[in-house]
C-alpha positions as MATLAB code, in Angstrom:
seq = 'XXXXXXXXXXXXXXXXXXXXXXXXXXXXXXXXXXXXXXXXXXXXXXXXXXXXXXXXXXXXXXXXXXXXXXXXXXXXXXXXXXXXXXXXXXXXXXXXXXXXXXXXXXXXXXXXXXXXXXXXXXXXXXXXXXXXXXXXXXXXXXXXXXXXXXXXXXXXXXXXXXXXXXXXXXXXXXXXXXXXXXXXXXXXXXX';
ca = [
     -10.526    6.924  -20.999;
      -7.215    8.288  -19.815;
      -9.095   10.936  -17.822;
     -10.821    8.196  -15.830;
      -7.493    6.551  -15.083;
      -6.119    9.891  -13.876;
      -9.143   10.340  -11.603;
      -8.410    6.892  -10.192;
      -4.799    7.897   -9.472;
      -5.800   11.199   -7.809;
      -6.877    9.727   -4.412;
      -3.628    7.737   -4.291;
      -1.648   10.904   -5.021;
      -3.503   12.923   -2.373;
      -3.065   10.179    0.221;
       0.629    9.923   -0.641;
       1.326   13.650   -0.227;
      -0.640   13.801    3.023;
       1.251   10.797    4.399;
       4.586   12.269    3.295;
       3.744   15.564    4.990;
       2.825   13.792    8.208;
       5.674   11.271    8.339;
       8.483   12.858    6.334;
      10.141    9.491    5.634;
      11.942    8.211    2.544;
       9.270    5.570    2.041;
       6.479    8.153    2.016;
       8.500   10.289   -0.404;
       8.824    7.277   -2.716;
       5.033    6.817   -2.720;
       4.578   10.466   -3.690;
       7.082   10.029   -6.529;
       5.267    6.936   -7.804;
       1.844    8.592   -7.617;
       3.117   11.751   -9.318;
       4.678    9.755  -12.156;
       1.512    7.693  -12.569;
      -0.585   10.860  -12.801;
       1.625   12.296  -15.533;
       1.676    9.012  -17.442;
      -2.082    8.514  -17.104;
      -3.268   11.824  -18.563;
      -1.068   14.880  -18.852;
      -3.993   17.316  -19.157;
      -5.394   16.068  -15.839;
      -1.921   16.359  -14.350;
      -1.952   20.086  -15.131;
      -4.735   20.479  -12.561;
      -4.137   17.514  -10.240;
      -0.427   18.029   -9.525;
      -0.796   21.640   -8.317;
      -3.761   20.507   -6.206;
      -1.685   17.678   -4.724;
       1.263   20.000   -4.107;
      -0.983   22.526   -2.356;
      -2.553   19.732   -0.296;
       0.830   18.335    0.714;
       2.272   21.721    1.595;
      -0.924   22.591    3.509;
      -0.374   19.512    5.669;
       3.340   20.279    5.950;
       2.521   23.805    7.117;
       0.209   22.425    9.806;
       2.849   19.938   11.010;
       4.614   20.384   14.321;
       7.196   23.160   14.414;
      10.257   20.890   14.393;
       8.924   18.625   11.617;
       7.872   21.235    9.057;
      11.109   21.255    7.081;
      11.145   17.439    6.867;
       7.494   17.456    5.784;
       8.107   20.066    3.073;
      11.197   18.186    1.890;
       9.271   14.902    1.702;
       6.467   16.407   -0.380;
       8.743   18.476   -2.633;
      11.215   15.635   -3.049;
       8.480   13.179   -3.961;
       6.875   15.482   -6.526;
      10.239   16.372   -8.058;
      11.271   12.721   -8.248;
       7.927   11.862   -9.834;
       8.503   14.503  -12.492;
      11.905   12.988  -13.240;
      10.543    9.424  -13.288;
       8.010   10.374  -15.948;
      10.301   12.731  -17.879;
      10.770   10.145  -20.642;
       7.150   10.877  -21.570;
       6.510   14.564  -20.976;
       9.879   16.058  -22.001;
       9.689   14.784  -25.618;
       6.040   15.831  -25.847;
       7.012   19.375  -24.859;
      10.102   19.535  -27.065;
       8.351   18.094  -30.144;
       5.143   20.069  -29.723;
       6.066   22.405  -32.580;
       6.410   19.446  -34.980;
       2.758   18.460  -34.559;
      -0.602   20.032  -35.345;
      -1.589   20.127  -31.675;
      -1.215   23.900  -31.373;
      -3.360   24.556  -34.439;
      -5.993   22.109  -33.223;
      -6.216   23.716  -29.810;
      -6.474   27.217  -31.244;
      -9.298   26.287  -33.571;
     -11.372   23.702  -31.722;
     -10.294   23.581  -28.117;
      -9.880   27.185  -27.099;
     -11.303   27.206  -23.551;
     -11.775   30.978  -23.279;
     -15.148   31.177  -25.094;
     -16.458   28.441  -22.793;
     -15.652   30.205  -19.529;
     -18.773   30.967  -17.519;
     -20.422   34.194  -16.510;
     -21.093   34.288  -12.784;
     -24.858   34.458  -13.367;
     -24.670   31.059  -15.080;
     -23.819   29.430  -11.758;
     -27.336   30.289  -10.557;
     -29.215   30.000  -13.878;
     -31.823   27.232  -13.613;
     -32.686   26.823  -17.305;
     -31.958   23.292  -18.396;
     -31.252   22.306  -21.941;
     -29.335   19.880  -24.071;
     -27.523   22.371  -26.268;
     -23.909   23.298  -26.459;
     -21.574   25.699  -24.745;
     -21.280   28.945  -26.706;
     -19.414   32.191  -26.158;
     -21.330   34.456  -23.803;
     -23.897   33.756  -21.111;
     -26.570   32.189  -23.368;
     -25.444   28.547  -23.424;
     -27.841   25.781  -24.335;
     -26.932   23.816  -21.207;
     -26.985   24.561  -17.514;
     -23.873   25.173  -15.430;
     -25.850   25.804  -12.259;
     -24.414   24.900   -8.885;
     -27.040   22.529   -7.526;
     -28.843   22.697   -4.186;
     -27.109   19.529   -3.025;
     -23.730   21.119   -3.716;
     -24.717   24.301   -1.914;
     -25.912   22.257    1.076;
     -22.615   20.351    1.098;
     -20.644   23.604    0.956;
     -22.677   25.064    3.816;
     -22.136   21.880    5.826;
     -18.427   22.102    5.079;
     -18.350   25.734    6.163;
     -20.067   24.779    9.426;
     -17.580   21.946    9.961;
     -14.695   24.324    9.251;
     -16.055   26.728   11.856;
     -17.158   24.481   14.723;
     -15.897   20.960   13.980;
     -12.985   19.110   15.590;
      -9.612   20.790   15.067;
      -8.297   18.197   12.590;
     -11.542   18.329   10.585;
     -11.428   22.130   10.542;
      -8.012   22.195    8.902;
      -8.924   19.582    6.317;
     -12.262   21.195    5.508;
     -10.755   24.665    5.177;
      -8.305   23.391    2.591;
     -11.030   21.731    0.514;
     -13.317   24.762    0.732;
     -10.465   26.911   -0.599;
      -9.808   24.351   -3.338;
     -13.478   24.412   -4.370;
     -13.465   28.226   -4.400;
     -10.324   28.270   -6.563;
     -11.772   25.675   -8.961;
     -15.045   27.614   -9.240;
     -13.105   30.815   -9.939;
     -11.154   29.111  -12.728;
     -14.435   28.300  -14.516;
     -15.428   31.979  -14.670;
     -14.599   34.406  -17.454;
     -12.937   36.724  -14.935;
     -10.181   34.108  -14.534;
      -9.098   34.621  -18.141;
];
């Protein structure tokens, strides 16, 4: 259930980096550091995806800050993330250094190799439903289709990014790019 805890920490982390980018204060940097450390301590596999997302989100907001405040915004986000890495180093540094003394690498090569499970682009539109497994190639026993509700939400987001209020446009553009990047990482061409 560590993944669920990490998903609970993610909104706190995103709010912290956005606040740090907007305010650029020591207090906001401290919140980023705490949220970053909590993410790493909650579930390090989720942190592999969530921390780059949070960094991109924070730097996106720092880039859109006023001209004179950009350097303070970048420093607040970067300082908070770096401090969070150091606060949680007692956990992740030994796990990296002692990785060779465990069977984790062998386990991941045999059972948890993600490459055979990457999708073919046609699978995103394939409507066959099943309860089978994920196999190498495009003939999985389950559906990985992007649903109509998701497509409608993406189209609504694209419309908001094009004609919405200025602040909503910036926010929506970031999340549309994040969704596109996440979708690309599920495809076999991302290998």
